[in-house]
XYZ file of C-alpha atoms in Angstrom:
474
model
C 108.336 81.525 126.767
C 111.932 83.339 126.525
C 112.843 85.369 129.092
C 111.684 88.801 128.134
C 113.213 90.756 125.887
C 113.759 94.846 126.804
C 113.123 98.031 124.777
C 112.955 101.649 125.254
C 109.899 101.712 122.790
C 107.980 98.637 121.598
C 105.679 99.132 118.649
C 102.759 97.233 117.656
C 101.923 97.854 114.206
C 104.169 97.722 110.746
C 102.364 100.405 108.948
C 103.135 103.783 107.345
C 102.587 104.560 110.871
C 104.369 102.474 112.963
C 107.602 102.374 110.356
C 107.799 106.356 111.562
C 107.217 106.688 115.401
C 110.118 103.455 115.060
C 111.824 105.876 113.120
C 112.320 108.574 115.669
C 112.115 107.208 118.029
C 115.985 105.666 116.907
C 116.343 108.451 115.866
C 116.230 110.179 119.327
C 118.566 107.707 120.074
C 116.048 104.934 121.979
C 115.446 101.303 120.833
C 112.799 100.019 119.386
C 110.778 97.052 118.820
C 108.191 96.815 115.643
C 105.499 93.552 116.087
C 103.541 93.151 112.546
C 101.354 90.242 112.270
C 100.261 90.480 107.985
C 102.594 92.564 105.718
C 105.272 95.433 106.555
C 103.777 98.570 104.677
C 100.473 97.508 106.510
C 97.059 98.821 104.730
C 98.713 101.197 103.138
C 100.811 99.730 100.823
C 99.079 96.867 99.877
C 95.191 97.937 99.892
C 94.785 101.169 100.084
C 96.812 104.410 99.024
C 99.555 102.293 96.899
C 97.601 100.096 95.101
C 94.219 102.212 94.431
C 96.243 105.018 93.449
C 98.287 102.906 90.480
C 94.323 101.493 89.269
C 93.364 105.774 89.166
C 96.338 107.022 87.580
C 96.034 105.892 83.787
C 91.838 106.406 84.644
C 92.955 110.232 85.407
C 95.622 110.507 82.266
C 92.849 108.974 80.030
C 89.988 111.449 80.635
C 93.055 114.455 81.179
C 93.785 113.443 77.788
C 91.103 113.377 76.349
C 90.203 116.714 77.310
C 93.131 118.421 74.948
C 92.422 118.830 71.182
C 95.106 117.089 69.118
C 95.361 114.312 71.397
C 91.748 113.327 71.847
C 91.437 110.846 69.270
C 94.134 108.979 70.249
C 92.926 107.902 73.230
C 89.274 107.207 72.654
C 89.318 103.099 73.019
C 88.978 101.292 76.571
C 92.185 100.593 78.790
C 94.151 98.011 78.769
C 92.819 96.635 82.063
C 95.131 93.574 82.337
C 98.420 95.865 82.205
C 96.637 98.313 85.059
C 95.959 95.116 87.157
C 100.029 94.465 86.071
C 101.460 97.630 86.989
C 99.368 97.994 90.462
C 100.582 94.602 90.881
C 104.049 95.816 91.347
C 103.243 99.022 93.167
C 101.859 96.477 96.010
C 105.752 94.807 96.053
C 102.565 91.682 95.117
C 102.327 91.559 97.952
C 106.191 90.603 99.051
C 107.057 92.712 102.025
C 111.084 92.497 101.050
C 112.170 95.964 100.826
C 109.855 96.912 103.889
C 111.716 94.688 106.099
C 114.714 96.133 104.768
C 113.901 99.082 105.586
C 113.047 98.653 109.042
C 116.297 96.609 109.809
C 118.412 99.942 108.067
C 117.384 101.962 111.172
C 118.139 99.226 113.300
C 114.790 98.512 115.174
C 113.802 95.288 115.502
C 110.844 93.627 113.276
C 108.993 90.245 115.186
C 106.177 88.795 113.815
C 103.548 87.913 115.043
C 99.783 88.631 116.576
C 100.601 91.428 119.342
C 98.643 91.866 122.953
C 99.343 94.397 125.516
C 99.524 92.567 128.720
C 99.683 94.533 131.239
C 102.226 98.141 131.276
C 104.745 98.335 129.517
C 104.485 94.520 128.194
C 103.708 92.880 125.110
C 103.201 89.517 124.315
C 104.102 88.578 120.413
C 102.448 85.546 119.279
C 104.069 83.657 116.047
C 102.361 81.313 113.610
C 103.749 78.470 115.275
C 102.201 79.296 118.400
C 106.119 80.655 119.955
C 105.182 83.117 122.252
C 107.715 86.397 122.857
C 107.204 88.689 125.504
C 108.884 92.209 124.773
C 108.555 94.980 127.283
C 109.077 98.886 127.383
C 111.383 101.043 129.331
C 109.298 104.157 128.434
C 106.462 104.093 125.613
C 104.111 101.664 124.109
C 102.951 103.029 120.828
C 99.728 101.011 119.642
C 99.744 102.119 115.612
C 97.220 98.880 114.292
C 95.047 101.215 112.190
C 91.287 100.462 111.291
C 89.468 97.588 109.333
C 86.179 97.705 106.950
C 83.219 97.871 108.995
C 80.218 95.862 107.438
C 76.823 96.297 108.375
C 74.919 93.731 110.039
C 72.769 92.691 106.948
C 70.784 89.338 106.266
C 72.501 87.058 104.281
C 75.838 90.002 103.910
C 78.600 87.487 105.424
C 77.399 84.675 102.714
C 77.489 87.022 99.740
C 81.426 87.027 100.561
C 81.001 90.930 99.379
C 83.895 93.156 98.942
C 86.217 95.558 100.815
C 88.440 97.842 99.641
C 91.164 95.360 100.157
C 89.694 92.813 97.788
C 87.947 96.496 95.431
C 92.135 97.151 95.083
C 93.191 93.409 94.842
C 90.881 92.130 92.872
C 92.773 90.440 89.687
C 89.905 91.784 87.149
C 86.990 93.663 85.921
C 83.691 92.506 87.239
C 81.473 92.574 84.583
C 78.601 94.363 87.249
C 79.271 96.079 90.947
C 77.744 97.373 93.239
C 79.054 99.984 95.358
C 77.601 100.536 98.747
C 78.930 103.697 100.434
C 79.372 107.801 99.819
C 82.944 108.103 100.359
C 86.409 107.875 99.693
C 86.791 104.903 98.850
C 83.292 104.940 97.319
C 84.184 107.216 95.378
C 87.843 106.563 93.642
C 86.701 102.503 93.438
C 83.092 103.619 91.510
C 85.476 105.667 89.111
C 88.495 103.528 88.571
C 85.889 100.251 88.008
C 84.011 101.812 85.932
C 86.754 102.739 83.868
C 88.203 99.657 83.453
C 85.442 97.702 82.544
C 82.688 97.430 84.957
C 78.564 98.574 85.214
C 79.021 100.169 88.413
C 75.743 101.245 90.396
C 77.412 103.407 93.185
C 73.936 103.322 96.190
C 74.404 106.326 98.738
C 72.842 106.020 102.132
C 72.312 109.775 103.089
C 71.904 113.055 99.820
C 75.552 113.619 98.781
C 78.720 112.043 97.969
C 82.081 113.230 100.027
C 79.703 115.016 102.335
C 83.308 115.712 105.484
C 84.016 117.880 101.901
C 82.287 121.544 100.833
C 78.796 120.381 99.388
C 79.929 121.140 95.786
C 82.503 118.520 95.780
C 80.510 115.483 96.327
C 77.814 117.287 93.514
C 81.145 117.514 90.772
C 82.063 113.908 91.169
C 78.525 112.374 91.235
C 77.817 114.461 87.807
C 81.219 112.673 86.557
C 80.377 109.381 87.280
C 77.187 109.055 85.949
C 78.598 111.254 82.696
C 81.483 107.884 82.701
C 78.996 105.777 82.379
C 78.080 104.699 86.325
C 74.678 104.694 87.782
C 74.169 106.847 90.745
C 71.863 106.590 93.600
C 71.413 108.606 96.887
C 69.120 108.409 99.488
C 69.049 104.520 99.158
C 69.817 101.747 101.704
C 70.486 98.822 101.325
C 68.243 95.615 103.523
C 69.455 92.264 102.351
C 72.240 90.932 100.175
C 71.858 87.560 98.939
C 74.739 85.759 96.553
C 73.030 82.654 94.684
C 76.180 81.332 92.475
C 78.115 84.117 90.560
C 75.082 86.684 91.098
C 74.362 88.931 94.478
C 70.863 89.575 94.463
C 71.171 92.998 96.452
C 67.300 94.020 97.964
C 67.195 97.760 98.831
C 64.915 100.079 101.458
C 62.011 99.846 98.642
C 61.483 96.713 98.010
C 63.611 97.063 94.476
C 66.660 94.648 93.386
C 69.564 94.739 91.732
C 71.928 92.020 90.031
C 75.496 92.354 90.753
C 78.661 90.458 90.160
C 80.463 91.654 93.544
C 79.272 94.503 96.007
C 81.986 96.362 97.524
C 80.684 98.188 101.231
C 82.524 101.531 101.760
C 80.411 102.123 104.829
C 83.362 103.135 107.079
C 86.149 101.780 109.269
C 86.432 100.017 112.740
C 89.592 100.531 114.893
C 91.751 97.486 114.601
C 91.888 96.992 118.820
C 89.825 94.226 119.623
C 92.155 91.965 120.213
C 95.542 93.958 121.335
C 94.660 93.207 124.973
C 93.480 96.676 126.318
C 91.380 95.084 129.163
C 94.645 93.971 130.467
C 95.189 98.079 130.907
C 91.826 99.082 132.239
C 90.433 99.637 128.533
C 87.698 98.470 126.093
C 88.739 96.527 123.087
C 87.426 97.598 120.416
C 87.610 100.869 121.271
C 88.862 104.096 119.625
C 91.549 105.215 121.751
C 91.505 108.975 123.072
C 94.731 110.725 122.845
C 95.646 114.768 123.748
C 97.943 116.307 121.094
C 101.376 114.567 122.277
C 99.312 111.002 121.004
C 99.789 110.223 124.394
C 96.253 107.736 125.436
C 94.013 109.804 128.515
C 95.297 108.662 131.459
C 98.353 106.804 130.963
C 101.951 107.340 131.196
C 103.852 105.297 129.063
C 100.813 104.442 126.147
C 100.277 106.092 122.762
C 98.056 105.589 119.596
C 98.921 106.868 116.636
C 97.621 106.491 113.252
C 93.841 105.835 112.696
C 93.210 103.889 115.850
C 92.765 107.273 117.390
C 90.359 108.579 115.374
C 91.786 112.199 114.679
C 92.507 111.913 111.390
C 91.885 109.174 109.959
C 94.673 108.747 106.316
C 97.301 107.743 106.177
C 99.287 111.037 105.752
C 98.638 111.970 108.787
C 99.282 108.804 110.640
C 102.808 109.620 109.786
C 102.830 113.224 110.471
C 101.678 112.075 114.205
C 104.321 109.416 114.289
C 107.096 111.735 113.676
C 105.234 113.931 116.613
C 105.030 110.447 118.423
C 108.065 109.470 118.872
C 109.841 112.842 119.272
C 107.303 113.289 121.837
C 108.573 110.219 123.551
C 112.208 110.152 122.998
C 112.828 113.615 124.637
C 110.011 112.416 127.590
C 113.191 109.516 127.692
C 115.770 112.215 127.795
C 113.858 114.169 130.643
C 113.123 116.845 128.438
C 111.345 119.751 131.763
C 109.300 120.864 129.163
C 107.899 119.502 125.604
C 105.969 122.000 123.081
C 103.153 121.392 123.197
C 101.744 124.692 122.403
C 99.773 125.581 119.202
C 101.972 124.585 116.300
C 104.505 122.958 119.007
C 107.077 120.744 118.132
C 105.662 118.215 120.232
C 101.669 119.140 119.334
C 99.009 117.249 116.281
C 97.641 119.970 116.089
C 97.346 119.988 112.015
C 94.860 117.633 113.549
C 92.369 119.510 114.251
C 93.700 122.888 111.835
C 94.936 121.880 108.436
C 94.334 118.628 107.290
C 94.688 118.053 103.792
C 93.165 115.322 101.682
C 92.845 114.683 97.913
C 90.482 112.053 96.340
C 91.745 111.103 93.084
C 88.187 110.852 91.380
C 87.445 112.175 87.582
C 87.304 115.245 88.585
C 89.893 115.074 91.502
C 89.094 116.813 94.950
C 91.621 118.941 97.011
C 90.946 120.292 100.684
C 92.610 121.062 103.398
C 91.459 122.621 107.093
C 87.994 123.134 107.814
C 85.087 123.327 105.425
C 82.588 126.716 105.881
C 80.024 124.350 107.793
C 83.054 123.268 110.279
C 84.265 126.681 110.979
C 80.800 128.246 111.802
C 80.151 125.157 113.703
C 83.210 126.275 115.695
C 82.181 129.526 116.092
C 84.799 131.318 113.769
C 83.650 134.594 111.935
C 84.195 133.284 108.524
C 83.437 134.307 105.140
C 83.371 132.232 102.112
C 85.117 132.951 98.634
C 84.297 130.975 95.530
C 85.947 130.720 92.236
C 84.877 129.246 88.810
C 88.196 127.200 87.946
C 86.882 127.446 84.558
C 88.028 130.927 84.501
C 91.257 130.504 84.917
C 93.412 130.899 81.983
C 95.693 128.026 82.478
C 92.656 125.930 83.567
C 91.281 125.729 79.726
C 94.612 125.562 78.803
C 94.924 122.001 81.110
C 91.684 121.069 79.388
C 88.999 121.658 77.510
C 85.836 122.373 79.079
C 87.701 122.346 82.117
C 85.183 122.029 84.761
C 85.397 122.853 88.577
C 85.556 125.405 91.345
C 87.382 127.118 94.487
C 86.351 127.690 97.921
C 88.519 129.794 100.616
C 87.038 130.235 104.450
C 88.724 133.082 105.576
C 88.322 134.501 109.089
C 86.929 137.734 109.412
C 88.997 138.790 112.879
C 92.238 137.686 112.052
C 92.393 138.005 108.014
C 93.530 134.485 107.729
C 92.626 131.504 105.957
C 91.319 128.235 107.954
C 90.309 126.178 104.718
C 90.204 125.840 101.239
C 88.743 123.187 98.775
C 89.453 123.131 94.796
C 87.720 120.757 92.989
C 88.702 119.847 89.477
C 91.204 118.262 87.048
C 94.721 118.081 88.173
C 93.827 120.049 91.735
C 95.848 117.037 93.879
C 98.807 119.198 93.011
C 97.516 121.965 94.256
C 96.609 121.423 97.871
C 99.574 122.048 99.501
C 100.044 125.540 98.758
C 96.493 125.724 100.229
C 98.524 123.661 103.308
C 101.102 125.834 104.011
C 98.953 128.844 104.306
C 96.670 127.476 106.517
C 99.611 125.919 109.055
C 101.312 128.722 108.343
C 98.813 131.359 109.897
C 99.598 133.579 106.822
C 97.960 137.228 106.858
C 95.330 137.968 103.097
C 97.931 140.544 102.952
C 101.264 138.818 102.825
C 99.676 136.154 100.508
C 98.952 139.137 98.315
C 102.468 139.385 97.179
C 102.564 135.599 96.652
C 102.856 135.507 93.220
C 101.521 132.642 90.693
C 102.916 132.084 87.763
C 100.800 132.525 84.160
C 99.099 131.116 82.841
C 99.429 127.737 85.003
C 96.393 126.133 87.687
C 97.736 128.116 90.375
C 96.341 131.785 89.590
C 92.802 129.985 91.221
C 94.623 131.570 94.160
C 94.963 135.085 92.572
C 91.335 135.441 91.951
C 89.728 133.903 94.975
C 92.067 136.400 96.360
C 90.572 139.082 94.117
C 87.131 138.983 94.719
C 88.046 138.427 98.938
C 89.481 142.205 98.462
C 86.839 143.180 95.586
């Protein structure tokens, strides 16, 4: 073992979150090491955000085109699946991380490849593929940015059935003839949308009674309707009790005793933290656990350990993890510089307030579902006195121009005591590009009276904002 290498900050995990922690720490004048056991760029770049959206973009573009008079006849044929997969491969850089490595080098951080494990306070050991062990020590902070992995249920026969997880679903080199998708969340609905359009016969099995159950109920209803219209078999209130593979066929047993056959089965049933083998036990923490942090992203009970991104379970979204990383990097730099009083009040420079107040998300199904802030149920559970204001997006002139037969719905949640927005949800074609306006309104706590003066351009889909405000004011 070589002599320890000392840095101001050691970051374990080189996905988008770890990259951003290192970047902000370097911007604050600190030295930084980044440790990565797989590809620099992480889950998002190679097995999640980028490949999934590359698969979905042609699906959504074709669906939109089919709703436009004069264009729909030109796009009635099937998608060129091989071309879509090739485009996906380009967006994953063919699962090579040279460009991302170059970026880390460009900010002046050192990359250490290998498996990183905590080895007591402020120490990280890195075991390379050849067995070489390097020890890194941190003067100020270690940031755990190891993310999550797919969580698979304990089912008879599952291991031998070689199920897909999100990784296989986003990196597959062909469309299976028959695909069973288990789950009702974002990964399940997006991958069902993509592979149904790319030629698979998709059966979506949902244990609960609805899809996208963390959004407003109408979001899952509209997405389920569209999946069925596209040809998918969507079943709710069902559970898988066993899986068996024989040759190229997977047999799926359901809780009512019936069976399904498929070529592949995708389980999109949740995520687990990648903290089981990172040495948490050496610092008094439980391996495999979610790491509880305060709003500065520092692990509770520690003055040097930070958990940023999915591993802290605050908001399991890439953009939210990168936001946390920007906060954490600035916090670490400020504390290292001896700043006596951090700005940790609500919306302060050193507090990740958006994690609880203004989280945006887009589900890239057809129709898209986009939300920011709280749902009606969440707002009521939090004790706010609120009113939900709904509007049929088909009644907006810009929506009718966007697509014949536009189907969608909008909802805003108004805090009646402060007359500000707590949450907004849009469902419909193209609404993903609407949600940032909602995020700004929520994060800035813009009063309803001031939003009245934010005039939407005509005729755009954004005019739904005016219609929501008119409905609220009466």
